[in-house]
Structure formats: structure tokens, C-alpha cells
Tab-separated table of C-alpha atoms and ligand atoms in Angstrom:
chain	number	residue	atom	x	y	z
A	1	UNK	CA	26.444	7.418	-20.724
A	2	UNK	CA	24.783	9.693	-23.435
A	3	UNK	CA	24.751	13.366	-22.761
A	4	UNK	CA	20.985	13.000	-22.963
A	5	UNK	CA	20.327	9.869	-20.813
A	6	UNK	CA	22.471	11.701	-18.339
A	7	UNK	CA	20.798	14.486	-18.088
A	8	UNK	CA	17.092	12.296	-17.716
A	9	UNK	CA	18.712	10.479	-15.045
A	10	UNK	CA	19.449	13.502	-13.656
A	11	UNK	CA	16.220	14.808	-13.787
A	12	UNK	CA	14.673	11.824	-12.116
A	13	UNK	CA	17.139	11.846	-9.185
A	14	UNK	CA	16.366	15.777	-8.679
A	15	UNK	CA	12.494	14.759	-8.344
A	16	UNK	CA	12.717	12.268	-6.108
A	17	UNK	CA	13.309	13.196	-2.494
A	18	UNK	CA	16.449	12.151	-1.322
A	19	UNK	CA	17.689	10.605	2.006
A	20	UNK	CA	21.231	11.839	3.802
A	21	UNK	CA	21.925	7.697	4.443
A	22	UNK	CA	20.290	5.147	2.834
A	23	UNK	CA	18.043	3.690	4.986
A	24	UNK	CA	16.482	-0.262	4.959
A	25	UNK	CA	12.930	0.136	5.587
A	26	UNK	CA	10.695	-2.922	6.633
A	27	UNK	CA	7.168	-2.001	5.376
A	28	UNK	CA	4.577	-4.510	6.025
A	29	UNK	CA	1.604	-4.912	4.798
A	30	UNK	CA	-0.969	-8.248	3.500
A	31	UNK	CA	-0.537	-8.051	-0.037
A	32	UNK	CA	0.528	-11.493	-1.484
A	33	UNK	CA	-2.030	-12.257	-3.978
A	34	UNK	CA	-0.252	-12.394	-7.643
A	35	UNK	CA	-2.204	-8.810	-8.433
A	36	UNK	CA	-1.274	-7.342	-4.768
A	37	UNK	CA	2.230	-8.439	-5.234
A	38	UNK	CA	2.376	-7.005	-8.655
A	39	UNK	CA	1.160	-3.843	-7.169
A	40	UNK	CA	3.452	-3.509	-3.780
A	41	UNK	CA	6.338	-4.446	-5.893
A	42	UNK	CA	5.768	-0.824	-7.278
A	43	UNK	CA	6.070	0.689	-4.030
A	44	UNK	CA	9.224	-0.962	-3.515
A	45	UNK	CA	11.058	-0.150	-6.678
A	46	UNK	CA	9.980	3.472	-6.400
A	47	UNK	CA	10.883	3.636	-3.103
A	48	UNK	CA	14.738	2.074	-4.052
A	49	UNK	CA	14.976	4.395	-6.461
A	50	UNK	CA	15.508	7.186	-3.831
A	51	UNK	CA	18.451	5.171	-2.931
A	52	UNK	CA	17.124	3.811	0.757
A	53	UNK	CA	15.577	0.204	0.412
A	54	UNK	CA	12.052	-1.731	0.540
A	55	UNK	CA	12.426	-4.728	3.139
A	56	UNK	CA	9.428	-6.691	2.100
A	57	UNK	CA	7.343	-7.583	5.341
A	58	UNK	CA	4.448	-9.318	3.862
A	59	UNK	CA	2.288	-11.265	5.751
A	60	UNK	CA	-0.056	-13.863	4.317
A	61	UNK	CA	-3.683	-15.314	5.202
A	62	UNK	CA	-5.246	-10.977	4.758
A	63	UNK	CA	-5.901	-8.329	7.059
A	64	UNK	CA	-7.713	-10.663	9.902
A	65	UNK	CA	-4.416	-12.532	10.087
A	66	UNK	CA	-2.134	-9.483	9.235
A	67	UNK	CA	-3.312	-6.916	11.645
A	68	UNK	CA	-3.276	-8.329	15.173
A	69	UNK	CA	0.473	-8.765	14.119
A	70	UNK	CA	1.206	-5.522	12.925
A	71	UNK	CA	-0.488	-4.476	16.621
A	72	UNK	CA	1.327	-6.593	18.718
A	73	UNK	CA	4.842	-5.908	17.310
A	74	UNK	CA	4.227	-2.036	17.584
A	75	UNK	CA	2.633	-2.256	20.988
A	76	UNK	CA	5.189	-4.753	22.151
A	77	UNK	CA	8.232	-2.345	21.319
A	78	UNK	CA	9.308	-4.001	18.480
A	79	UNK	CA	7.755	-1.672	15.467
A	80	UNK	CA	8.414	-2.114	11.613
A	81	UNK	CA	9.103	1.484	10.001
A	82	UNK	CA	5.807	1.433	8.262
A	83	UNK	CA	2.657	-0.606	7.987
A	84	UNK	CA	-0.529	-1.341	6.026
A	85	UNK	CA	-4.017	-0.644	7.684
A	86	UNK	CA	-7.675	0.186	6.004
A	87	UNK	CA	-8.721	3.464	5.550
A	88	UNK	CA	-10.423	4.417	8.825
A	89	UNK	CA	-10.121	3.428	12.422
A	90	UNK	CA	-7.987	0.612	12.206
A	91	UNK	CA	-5.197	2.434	14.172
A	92	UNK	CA	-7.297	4.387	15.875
A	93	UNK	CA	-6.063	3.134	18.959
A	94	UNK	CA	-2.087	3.097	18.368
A	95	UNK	CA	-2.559	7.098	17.015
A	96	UNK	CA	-4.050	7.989	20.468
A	97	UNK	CA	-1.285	6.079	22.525
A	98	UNK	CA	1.059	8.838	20.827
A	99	UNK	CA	2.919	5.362	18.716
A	100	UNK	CA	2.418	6.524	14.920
A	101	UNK	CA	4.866	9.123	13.603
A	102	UNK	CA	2.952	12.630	12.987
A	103	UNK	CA	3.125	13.373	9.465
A	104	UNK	CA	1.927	16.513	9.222
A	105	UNK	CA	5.105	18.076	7.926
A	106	UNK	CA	5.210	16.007	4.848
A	107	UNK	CA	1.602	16.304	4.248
A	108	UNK	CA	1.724	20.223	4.894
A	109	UNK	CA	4.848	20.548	2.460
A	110	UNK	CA	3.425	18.270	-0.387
A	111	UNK	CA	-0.117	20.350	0.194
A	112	UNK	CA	-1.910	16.906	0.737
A	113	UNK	CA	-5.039	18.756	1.665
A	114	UNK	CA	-5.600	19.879	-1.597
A	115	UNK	CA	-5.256	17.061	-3.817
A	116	UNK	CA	-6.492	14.464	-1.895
A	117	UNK	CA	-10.060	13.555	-3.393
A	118	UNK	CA	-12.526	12.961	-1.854
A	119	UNK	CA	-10.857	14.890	1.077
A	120	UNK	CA	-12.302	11.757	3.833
A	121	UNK	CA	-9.359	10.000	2.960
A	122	UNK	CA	-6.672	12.388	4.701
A	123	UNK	CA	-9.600	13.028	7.543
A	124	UNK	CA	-9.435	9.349	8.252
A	125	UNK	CA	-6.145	9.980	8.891
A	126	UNK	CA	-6.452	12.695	11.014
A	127	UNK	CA	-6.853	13.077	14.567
A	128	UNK	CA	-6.566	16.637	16.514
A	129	UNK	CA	-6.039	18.455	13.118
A	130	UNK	CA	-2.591	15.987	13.087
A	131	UNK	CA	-1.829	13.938	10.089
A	132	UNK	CA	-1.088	10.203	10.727
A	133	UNK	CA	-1.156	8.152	7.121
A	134	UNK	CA	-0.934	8.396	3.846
A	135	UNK	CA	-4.084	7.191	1.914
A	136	UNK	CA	-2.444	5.510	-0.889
A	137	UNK	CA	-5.480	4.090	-2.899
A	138	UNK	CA	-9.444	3.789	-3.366
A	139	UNK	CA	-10.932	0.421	-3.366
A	140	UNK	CA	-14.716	-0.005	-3.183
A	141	UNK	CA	-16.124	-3.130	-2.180
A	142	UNK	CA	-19.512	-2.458	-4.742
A	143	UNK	CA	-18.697	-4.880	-7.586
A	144	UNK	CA	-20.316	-8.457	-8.996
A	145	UNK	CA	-17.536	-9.870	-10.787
A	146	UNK	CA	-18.864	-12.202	-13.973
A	147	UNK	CA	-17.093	-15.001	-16.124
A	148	UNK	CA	-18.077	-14.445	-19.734
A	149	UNK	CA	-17.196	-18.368	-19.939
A	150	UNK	CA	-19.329	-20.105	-17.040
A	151	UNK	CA	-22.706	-18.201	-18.694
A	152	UNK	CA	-21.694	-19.147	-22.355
A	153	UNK	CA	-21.217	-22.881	-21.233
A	154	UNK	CA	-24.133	-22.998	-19.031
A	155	UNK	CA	-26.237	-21.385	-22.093
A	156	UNK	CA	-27.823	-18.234	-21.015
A	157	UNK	CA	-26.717	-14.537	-20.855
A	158	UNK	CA	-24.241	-12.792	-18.582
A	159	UNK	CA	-26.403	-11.040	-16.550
A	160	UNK	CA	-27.065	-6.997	-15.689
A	161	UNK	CA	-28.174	-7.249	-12.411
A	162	UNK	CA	-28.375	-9.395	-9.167
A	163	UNK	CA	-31.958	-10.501	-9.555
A	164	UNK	CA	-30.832	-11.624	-13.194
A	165	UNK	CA	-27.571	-13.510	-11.341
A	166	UNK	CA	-29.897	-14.941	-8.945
A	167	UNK	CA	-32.438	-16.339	-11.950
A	168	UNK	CA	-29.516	-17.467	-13.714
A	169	UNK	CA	-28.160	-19.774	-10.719
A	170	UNK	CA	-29.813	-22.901	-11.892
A	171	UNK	CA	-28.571	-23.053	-15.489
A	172	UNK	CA	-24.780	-22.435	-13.662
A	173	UNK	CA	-25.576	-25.301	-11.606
A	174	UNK	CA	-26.813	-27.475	-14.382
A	175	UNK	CA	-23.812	-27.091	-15.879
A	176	UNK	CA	-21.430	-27.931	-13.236
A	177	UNK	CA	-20.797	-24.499	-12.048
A	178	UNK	CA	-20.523	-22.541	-8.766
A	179	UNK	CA	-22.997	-19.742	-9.667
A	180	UNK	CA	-21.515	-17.451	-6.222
A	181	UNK	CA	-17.748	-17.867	-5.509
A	182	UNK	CA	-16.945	-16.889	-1.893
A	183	UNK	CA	-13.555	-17.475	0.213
A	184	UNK	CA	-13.957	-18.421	3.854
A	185	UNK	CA	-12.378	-15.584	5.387
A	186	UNK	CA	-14.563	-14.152	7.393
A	187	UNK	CA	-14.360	-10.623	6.114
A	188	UNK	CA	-15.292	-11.914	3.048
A	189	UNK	CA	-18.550	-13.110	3.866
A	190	UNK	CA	-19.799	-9.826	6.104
A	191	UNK	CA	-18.595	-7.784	3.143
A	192	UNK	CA	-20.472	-9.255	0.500
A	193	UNK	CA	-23.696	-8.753	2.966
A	194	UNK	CA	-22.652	-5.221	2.901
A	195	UNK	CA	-22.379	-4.860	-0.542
A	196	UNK	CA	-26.092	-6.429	-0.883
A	197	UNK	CA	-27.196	-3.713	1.695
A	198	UNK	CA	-25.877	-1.008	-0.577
A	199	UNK	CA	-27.674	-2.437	-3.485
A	200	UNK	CA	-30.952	-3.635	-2.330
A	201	UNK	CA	-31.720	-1.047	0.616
A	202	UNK	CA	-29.525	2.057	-0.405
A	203	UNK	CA	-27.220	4.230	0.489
A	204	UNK	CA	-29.869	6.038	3.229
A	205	UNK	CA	-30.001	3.028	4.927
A	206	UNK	CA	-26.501	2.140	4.882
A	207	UNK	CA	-25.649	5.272	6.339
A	208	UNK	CA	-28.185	4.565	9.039
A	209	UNK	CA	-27.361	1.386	9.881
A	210	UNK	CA	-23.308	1.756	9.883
A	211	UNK	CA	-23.059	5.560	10.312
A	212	UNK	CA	-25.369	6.433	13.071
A	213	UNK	CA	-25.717	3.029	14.299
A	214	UNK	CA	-29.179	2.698	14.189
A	215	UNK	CA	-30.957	-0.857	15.329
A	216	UNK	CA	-34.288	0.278	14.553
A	217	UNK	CA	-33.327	0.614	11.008
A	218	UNK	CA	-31.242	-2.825	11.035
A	219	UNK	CA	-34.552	-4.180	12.023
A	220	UNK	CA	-36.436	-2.676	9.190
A	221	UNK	CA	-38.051	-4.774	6.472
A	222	UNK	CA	-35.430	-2.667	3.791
A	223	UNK	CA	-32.796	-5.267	5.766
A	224	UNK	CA	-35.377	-8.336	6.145
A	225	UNK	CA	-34.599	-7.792	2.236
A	226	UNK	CA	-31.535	-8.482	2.449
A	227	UNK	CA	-31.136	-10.958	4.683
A	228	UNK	CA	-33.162	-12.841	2.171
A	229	UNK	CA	-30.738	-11.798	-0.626
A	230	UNK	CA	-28.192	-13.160	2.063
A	231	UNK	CA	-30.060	-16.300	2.106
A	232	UNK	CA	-29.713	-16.724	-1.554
A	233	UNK	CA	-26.011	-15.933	-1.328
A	234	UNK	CA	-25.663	-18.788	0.932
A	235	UNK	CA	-27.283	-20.853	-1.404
A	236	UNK	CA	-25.690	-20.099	-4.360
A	237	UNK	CA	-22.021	-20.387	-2.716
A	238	UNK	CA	-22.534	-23.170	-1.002
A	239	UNK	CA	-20.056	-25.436	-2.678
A	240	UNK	CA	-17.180	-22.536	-2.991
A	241	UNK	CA	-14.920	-24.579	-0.540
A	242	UNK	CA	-12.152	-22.292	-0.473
A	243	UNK	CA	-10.749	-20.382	1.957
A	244	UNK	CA	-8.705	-17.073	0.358
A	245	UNK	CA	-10.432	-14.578	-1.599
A	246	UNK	CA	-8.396	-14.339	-4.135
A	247	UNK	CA	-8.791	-18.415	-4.674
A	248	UNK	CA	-12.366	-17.255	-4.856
A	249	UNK	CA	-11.670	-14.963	-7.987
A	250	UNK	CA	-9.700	-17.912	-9.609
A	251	UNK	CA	-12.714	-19.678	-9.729
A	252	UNK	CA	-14.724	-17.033	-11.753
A	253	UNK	CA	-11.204	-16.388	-14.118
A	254	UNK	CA	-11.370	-20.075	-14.997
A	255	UNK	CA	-15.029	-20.338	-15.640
A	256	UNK	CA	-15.719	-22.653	-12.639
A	257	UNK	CA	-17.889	-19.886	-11.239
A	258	UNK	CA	-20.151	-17.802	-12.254
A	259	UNK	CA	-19.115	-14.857	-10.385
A	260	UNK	CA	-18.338	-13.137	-6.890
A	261	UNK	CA	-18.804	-10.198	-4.950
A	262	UNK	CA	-15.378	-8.588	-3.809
A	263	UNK	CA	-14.040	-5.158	-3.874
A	264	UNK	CA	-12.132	-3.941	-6.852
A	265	UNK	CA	-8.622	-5.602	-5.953
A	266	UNK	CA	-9.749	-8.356	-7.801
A	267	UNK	CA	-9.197	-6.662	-10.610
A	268	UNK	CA	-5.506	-7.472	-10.247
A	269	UNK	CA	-6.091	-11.077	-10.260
A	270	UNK	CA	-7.796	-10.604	-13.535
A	271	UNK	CA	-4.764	-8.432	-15.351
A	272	UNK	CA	-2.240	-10.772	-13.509
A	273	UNK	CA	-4.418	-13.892	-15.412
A	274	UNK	CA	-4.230	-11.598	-18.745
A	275	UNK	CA	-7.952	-11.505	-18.798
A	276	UNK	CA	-9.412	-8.429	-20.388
A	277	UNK	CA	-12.827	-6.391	-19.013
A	278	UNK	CA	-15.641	-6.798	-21.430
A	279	UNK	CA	-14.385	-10.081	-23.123
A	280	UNK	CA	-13.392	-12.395	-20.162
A	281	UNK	CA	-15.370	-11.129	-17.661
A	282	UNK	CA	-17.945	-8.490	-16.853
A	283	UNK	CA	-18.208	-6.056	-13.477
A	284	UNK	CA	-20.926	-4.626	-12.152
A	285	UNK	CA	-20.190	-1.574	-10.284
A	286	UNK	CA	-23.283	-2.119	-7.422
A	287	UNK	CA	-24.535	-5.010	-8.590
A	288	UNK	CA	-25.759	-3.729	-11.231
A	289	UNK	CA	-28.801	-2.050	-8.755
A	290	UNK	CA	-27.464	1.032	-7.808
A	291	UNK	CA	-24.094	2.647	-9.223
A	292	UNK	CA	-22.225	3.738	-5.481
A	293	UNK	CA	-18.769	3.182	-4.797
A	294	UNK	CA	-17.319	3.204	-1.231
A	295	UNK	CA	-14.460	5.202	-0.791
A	296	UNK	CA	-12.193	2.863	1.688
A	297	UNK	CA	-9.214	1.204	1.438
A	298	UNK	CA	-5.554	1.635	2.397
A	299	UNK	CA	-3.086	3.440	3.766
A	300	UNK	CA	0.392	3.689	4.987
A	301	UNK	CA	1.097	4.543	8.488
A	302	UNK	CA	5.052	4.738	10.509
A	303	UNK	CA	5.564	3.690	13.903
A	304	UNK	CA	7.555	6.015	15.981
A	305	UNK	CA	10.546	4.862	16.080
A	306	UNK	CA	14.422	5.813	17.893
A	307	UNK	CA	16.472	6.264	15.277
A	308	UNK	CA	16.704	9.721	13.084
A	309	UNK	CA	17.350	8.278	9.889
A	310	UNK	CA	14.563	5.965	10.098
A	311	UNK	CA	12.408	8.473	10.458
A	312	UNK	CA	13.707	11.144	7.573
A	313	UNK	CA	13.454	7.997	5.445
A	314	UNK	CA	9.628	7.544	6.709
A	315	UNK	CA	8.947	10.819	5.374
A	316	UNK	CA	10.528	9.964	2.246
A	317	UNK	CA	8.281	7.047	1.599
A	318	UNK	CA	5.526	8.697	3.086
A	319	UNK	CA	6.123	11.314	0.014
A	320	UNK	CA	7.118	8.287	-2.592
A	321	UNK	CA	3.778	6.709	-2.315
A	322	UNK	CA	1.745	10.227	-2.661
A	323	UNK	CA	3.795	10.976	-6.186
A	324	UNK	CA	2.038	11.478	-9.601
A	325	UNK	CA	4.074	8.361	-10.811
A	326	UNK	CA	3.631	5.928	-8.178
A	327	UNK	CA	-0.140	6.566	-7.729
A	328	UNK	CA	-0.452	5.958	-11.282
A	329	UNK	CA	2.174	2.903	-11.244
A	330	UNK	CA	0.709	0.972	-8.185
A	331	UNK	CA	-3.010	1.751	-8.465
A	332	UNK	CA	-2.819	0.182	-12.446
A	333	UNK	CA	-1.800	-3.223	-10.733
A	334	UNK	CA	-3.743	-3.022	-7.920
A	335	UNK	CA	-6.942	-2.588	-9.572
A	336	UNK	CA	-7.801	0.895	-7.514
A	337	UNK	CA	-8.586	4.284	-7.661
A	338	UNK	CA	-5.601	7.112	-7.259
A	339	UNK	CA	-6.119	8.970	-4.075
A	340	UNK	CA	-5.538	12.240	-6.380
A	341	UNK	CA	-7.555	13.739	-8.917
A	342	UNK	CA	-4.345	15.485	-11.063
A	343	UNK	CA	-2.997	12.156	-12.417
A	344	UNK	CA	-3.634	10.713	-15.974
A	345	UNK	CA	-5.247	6.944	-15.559
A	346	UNK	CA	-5.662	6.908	-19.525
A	347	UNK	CA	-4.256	3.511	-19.398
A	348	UNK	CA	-7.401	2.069	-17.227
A	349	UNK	CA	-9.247	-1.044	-18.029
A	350	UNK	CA	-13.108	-0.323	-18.403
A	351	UNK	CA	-13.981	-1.413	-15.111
A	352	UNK	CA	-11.661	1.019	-13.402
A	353	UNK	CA	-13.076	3.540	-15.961
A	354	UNK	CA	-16.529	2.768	-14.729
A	355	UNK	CA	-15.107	3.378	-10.998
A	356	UNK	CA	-13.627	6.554	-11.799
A	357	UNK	CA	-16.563	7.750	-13.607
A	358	UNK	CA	-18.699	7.150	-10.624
A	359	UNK	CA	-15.543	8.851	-8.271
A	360	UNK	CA	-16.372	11.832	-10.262
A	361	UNK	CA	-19.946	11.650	-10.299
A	362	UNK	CA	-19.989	12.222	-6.082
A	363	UNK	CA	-22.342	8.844	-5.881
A	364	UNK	CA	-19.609	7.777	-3.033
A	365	UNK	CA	-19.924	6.353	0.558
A	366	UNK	CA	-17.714	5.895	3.346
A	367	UNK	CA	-16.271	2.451	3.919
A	368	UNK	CA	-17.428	-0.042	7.179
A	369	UNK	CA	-13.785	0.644	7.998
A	370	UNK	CA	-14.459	4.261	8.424
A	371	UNK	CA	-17.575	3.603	10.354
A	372	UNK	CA	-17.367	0.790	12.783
A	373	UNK	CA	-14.591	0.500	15.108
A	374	UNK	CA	-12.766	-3.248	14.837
A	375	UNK	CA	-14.049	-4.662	17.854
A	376	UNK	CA	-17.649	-4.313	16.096
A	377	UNK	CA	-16.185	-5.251	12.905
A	378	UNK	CA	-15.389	-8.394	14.484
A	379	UNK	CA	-18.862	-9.121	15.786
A	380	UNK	CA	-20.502	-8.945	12.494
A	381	UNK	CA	-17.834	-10.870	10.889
A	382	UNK	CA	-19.059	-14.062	13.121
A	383	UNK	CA	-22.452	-13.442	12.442
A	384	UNK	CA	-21.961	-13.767	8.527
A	385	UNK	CA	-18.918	-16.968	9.124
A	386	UNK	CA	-22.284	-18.688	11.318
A	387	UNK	CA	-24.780	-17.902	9.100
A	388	UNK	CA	-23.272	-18.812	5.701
A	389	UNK	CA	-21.988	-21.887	7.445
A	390	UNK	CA	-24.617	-23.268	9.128
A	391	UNK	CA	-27.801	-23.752	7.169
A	392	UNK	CA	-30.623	-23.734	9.835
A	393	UNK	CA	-30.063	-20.391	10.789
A	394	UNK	CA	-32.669	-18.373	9.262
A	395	UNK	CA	-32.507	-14.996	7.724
A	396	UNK	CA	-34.485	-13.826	10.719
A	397	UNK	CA	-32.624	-14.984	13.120
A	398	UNK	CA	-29.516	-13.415	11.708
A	399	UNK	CA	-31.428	-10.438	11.621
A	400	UNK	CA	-32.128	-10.765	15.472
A	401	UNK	CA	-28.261	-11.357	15.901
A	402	UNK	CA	-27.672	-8.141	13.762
A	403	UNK	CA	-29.651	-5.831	15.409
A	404	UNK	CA	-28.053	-6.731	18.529
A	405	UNK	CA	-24.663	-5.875	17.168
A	406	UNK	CA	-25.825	-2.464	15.470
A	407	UNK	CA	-27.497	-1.273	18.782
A	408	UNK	CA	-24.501	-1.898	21.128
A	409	UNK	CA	-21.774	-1.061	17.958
A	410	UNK	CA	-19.680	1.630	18.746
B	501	LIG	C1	-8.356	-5.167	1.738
B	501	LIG	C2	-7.392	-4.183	1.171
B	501	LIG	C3	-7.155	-4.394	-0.263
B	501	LIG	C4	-7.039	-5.852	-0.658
B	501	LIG	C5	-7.887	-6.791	0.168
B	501	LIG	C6	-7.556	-8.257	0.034
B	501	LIG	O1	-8.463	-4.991	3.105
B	501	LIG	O2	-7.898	-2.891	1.317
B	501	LIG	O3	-6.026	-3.657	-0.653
B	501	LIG	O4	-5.756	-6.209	-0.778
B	501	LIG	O5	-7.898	-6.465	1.503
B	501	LIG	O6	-6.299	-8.587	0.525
């Protein structure tokens, strides 16, 4: 080895913290779309390089299917080292039954408190001034995703705004096109009704509605609105027969749809395709209505578990995923926003340019994750599966159903 590699490899073994034993660590997590997979595998090679090792513990079909595994094995004694959950109050539950490792040394050491922006991130982690996660990302939900290619065959303009998307459905359709790609999922569904709320009746009212659970306010006509928006949603998707989101963005990358409202990990799926922002397809940071981001998204958290080298090597990761390089490494595939503010993202597409502008322009909002607990989460999920599935149920009777949900949602 050359003096001088030897000294840089050197260099990079002195920054990275190092484990007394190397340690196999199974992480898992729902990432197995081409971008997520592109993303994790980040995690995992920066995580090797300490000299412990990545055991891959994906599990496929998203966080609906993922995370009543991930609960059962930890409550049922047999816990993976580390695990995926949203930002929020996913693991709200296991924290309080004393399961998830305390991280509050690592966080305390690294100074997590100040460089974490915006500083909800490490409080959704929190609970009794104790430290729980590691936020390792920002994804906001707030983004119409366009195909350059569907508008240009079906002969009009890519639009600016959802009213213009909506106008534009016909010509998609006359050409053969899905104007609104949608997966079955169910998240999928309730979050693109969120995503209209955001847009079409503001952030005041989304804070009402979801923050301080209000049902007078989910029966206001500002939500009539958009339950009619809803209702052209269903419309407009209703020959997306697929089931996984990410299917749902392979519609809009090959032109088959016009477009689809998902959070910013679709960007992945567009970088994994070699599509480029601007020229292959067009985002919309809140529909083009109202410039917000959400600040949700993931984060890593360790079961407690018997065995001290498992847990030194927790902290390791735990301090792996938080460094300069990784954020910048994994957040580039992944199509989100670092969780700190010091690191250079000069390599970012113009959509995640967009989404950092707005990061630094305040206009943020907590995510449903933060607000709603799961077991509400779940409620509203039906709702949307019923009424984008089942055509005679009217906007106002969804409304009805919704109101019910907000007034008894905890
Ligand atoms: C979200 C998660 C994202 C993304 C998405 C689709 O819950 O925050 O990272 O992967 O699911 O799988």
C-alpha cells in the first residue's frame, strides 16, 4: 500500500467509531423498492465499514405489512438489534414498556440536540427528556409527481397546479392514459387525501383537524372541499389497478400515467430509472397550491437486548447513520432531506433543491405520524381503501365517516 493511501485509510478508520468485537446486526426495516434498496444499501456498507456487519432484515409489502412484525417479534421476546419506524408515535407504545434501548448517551456525546433541524425530529424521539431513535431522514408527503411524456402524447401542457391536473384529465384519458396513478395500499390512498387537505384547506386547518383533533373543523366546508377534490381523485385513478406504490410511480416513469401524489421517496424510483427532474418529469412541491413540506419520516430505533456487544454495536450504528457522510450518502438515494443542516447536498436533483429550499424557508408541518396515534391511523386508512373503492359512497358521506374518526381520534 502507498504511504499516502495508508495514511487515508487510516484516517477513515480513526473517524469511524469502532466496536471491541465485531458484531452481526439484523436491522430491519421496509425498504425494497429499487430506490429504497439503493438507499439502505448505504446504511449497510457504512455500517461494515466499522468492521461489525449489516444483516439485511427487509420486509416487503411497506410499513402496514412491516410493522405489526417488527411489534410482535420485539414484544414476543424475540427482538432484531434495530428497526425502522416513522417519525412519531409509531413506538410509542414499546418506548413506554421500557423495550427500546435509551440512547441518550450517544445522542448527548454526538450533541444531537444541536444539529438536528427542525429540532421535532429528536422530540419525536423523546419521551421523559430520554432519547429513543435516531431520525435518519425528512420525507414530506406534499408532492404531485408529473410525466413530461404522458402530457406531450396526450397534447397539452404539463401542468402547475392541481386544478390544471384536474382540467387536463380528459386529454390523458383520450390518449390512453391514467391521468392519477395510485397503489392500493391503504396508506396510500389516506395520504394522498392528506396531501389534498394541505393544499386546498391549509396548513390552519390541517393543524386543526390532525393536531388538536378537532371534528367541528373536519366538518367544515374548507374539508367538504376536499372531499370533492377526493372525489375527483377517485375518478381520475380509477383504472390504476396496482397494488404497491412504487408500481404506482412506474406508471408515471413510463408515461402510462399522468402523475401521482406520494411523498418524496419516489424520487428514488425516478434516479434508480435514470430519469432526470425537469426533463422526464416535473414535481410539485404542494401541488403546486401551497409550497409546505411535512417534516415526517424515519427513524432508527434498538430493542433492548441481553447481550453487551450487541448493544455497544447499537450505539455504533446509532452514530453511523447520524454522520456527515452517511446522511449525505443515503438521503441522495433515498430521495430525502438530511436530518442536519451542516452537510453539503450540492449534488441534489432540483426537486430535492426545491424541498430544501422550503426546509429552510420554516413553511414546515408535522407529519400524521407525529399526530395521530396508529390505532387512528388505521381508522382513516379504511375510510379512504372504502371510499376510493367503492363508487356510491359520496363525498359526504365520507365526510360523515371522517368526522367520526377525528372526534373520537386520540
Ligand atoms: C414511508 C417511509 C419512506 C418510504 C415509504 C414507502 O413510510 O417513511 O421511507 O420508504 O414509506 O415505502
Amino acid at each position: 500500500m502507498k504511504i499516502r493511501s495508508m495514511f487515508a485509510a487510516l484516517a477513515a478508520t480513526a473517524a469511524m467509531p469502532l466496536t471491541a468485537h465485531a458484531v452481526d446486526l439484523e436491522v430491519t426495516h421496509w425498504w425494497t423498492s429499487g430506490g429504497e434498496a439503493a438507499a439502505v444499501a448505504e446504511f449497510a456498507k457504512a455500517f461494515d465499514a466499522t468492521g461489525n456487519h449489516w444483516v439485511d432484515g427487509a420486509i416487503a409489502g411497506s410499513g402496514g405489512t412491516a410493522r405489526p412484525i417488527m411489534i410482535s417479534r420485539i414484544t414476543g421476546g424475540d427482538p432484531m438489534a434495530a428497526t425502522q419506524f416513522n417519525h412519531g408515535r409509531q413506538a410509542e407504545e414499546l418506548v413506554e414498556a421500557g423495550l427500546m434501548r435509551d440512547l441518550t448517551d450517544v445522542a448527548e456525546a454526538e450533541g444531537w440536540a444541536d444539529l438536528v433541524n427542525p429540532p421535532t425530529l429528536l422530540d419525536a424521539c423523546t419521551l421523559d427528556g430520554r432519547i429513543y431513535c435516531v431520525p435518519v431522514n425528512i420525507h414530506s408527503w406534499q408532492w404531485l409527481w408529473l410525466s413530461n411524456q404522458a402530457f406531450a402524447d396526450a397534447g397539452v401542457p404539463v401542468p402547475a397546479n392541481w386544478d390544471e391536473f384536474v382540467a387536463a384529465a380528459p386529454a390523458l384519458e383520450a390518449a390512453g392514459k391514467i391521468p392519477l396513478a395510485v397503489g392500493q395500499q391503504p396508506w396510500q390512498t389516506s395520504g394522498a387525501f392528506d396531501v389534498l387537505l394541505v393544499a386546498l384547506a391549509g396548513p390552519d386547518v390541517f393543524r386543526k383537524v390532525y393536531g388538536d383533533k378537532d371534528a367541528e373543523a373536519a366538518a367544515g366546508p374548507e374539508i367538504a372541499r376536499v372531499f370533492q377534490a377526493a372525489d375527483d381523485a377517485r375518478r381520475m385513478s380509477a383504472n390504476s389497478n396496482v397494488q404497491d406504490w412504487n408500481q404506482a410511480t412506474n406508471l408515471v416513469i413510463t408515461g402510462q400515467a399522468g402523475g401521482q401524489i406520494m411523498g418524496d421517496w419516489a424520487q428514488g424510483e425516478f434516479q434508480v430509472a435514470g430519469q432526470v427532474a425537469g426533463e422526464d418529469y416535473t414535481c410539485l412541491p404542494g401541488l403546486g397550491v401551497n409550497e409546505i413540506i411535512s417534516t415526517g419520516g424515519d427513524a432508527f430505533y434498538f430493542p433492548i437486548v441481553d447481550d453487551a456487544d450487541v448493544t455497544e454495536a447499537q450505539g455504533v450504528l446509532a452514530s453511523v447513520m447520524m454522520s456527515p457522510e452517511t446522511q449525505v450518502a443515503f438521503n441522495l438515494k433515498k430521495g430525502s432531506l438530511p436530518v442536519r443542516g451542516d452537510v453539503d447536498l450540492a449534488a441534489a436533483n432540483d426537486c430535492m433543491k426545491k424541498g430544501l429550499e422550503i426546509l429552510a424557508s420554516g413553511n414546515v408541518l408535522p407529519s400524521v405520524d407525529e399526530l395521530l396515534s396508529p390505532d387512528t391511523t388505521t381508522q382513516k386508512n379504511d375510510l379512504f381503501v372504502e371510499f376510493f373503492n367503492n363508487p356510491d359512497m359520496t363525498p359526504e358521506d365520507a365526510q360523515a365517516r371522517f368526522v367520526e374518526i377525528i372526534d373520537s381520534a386520540d
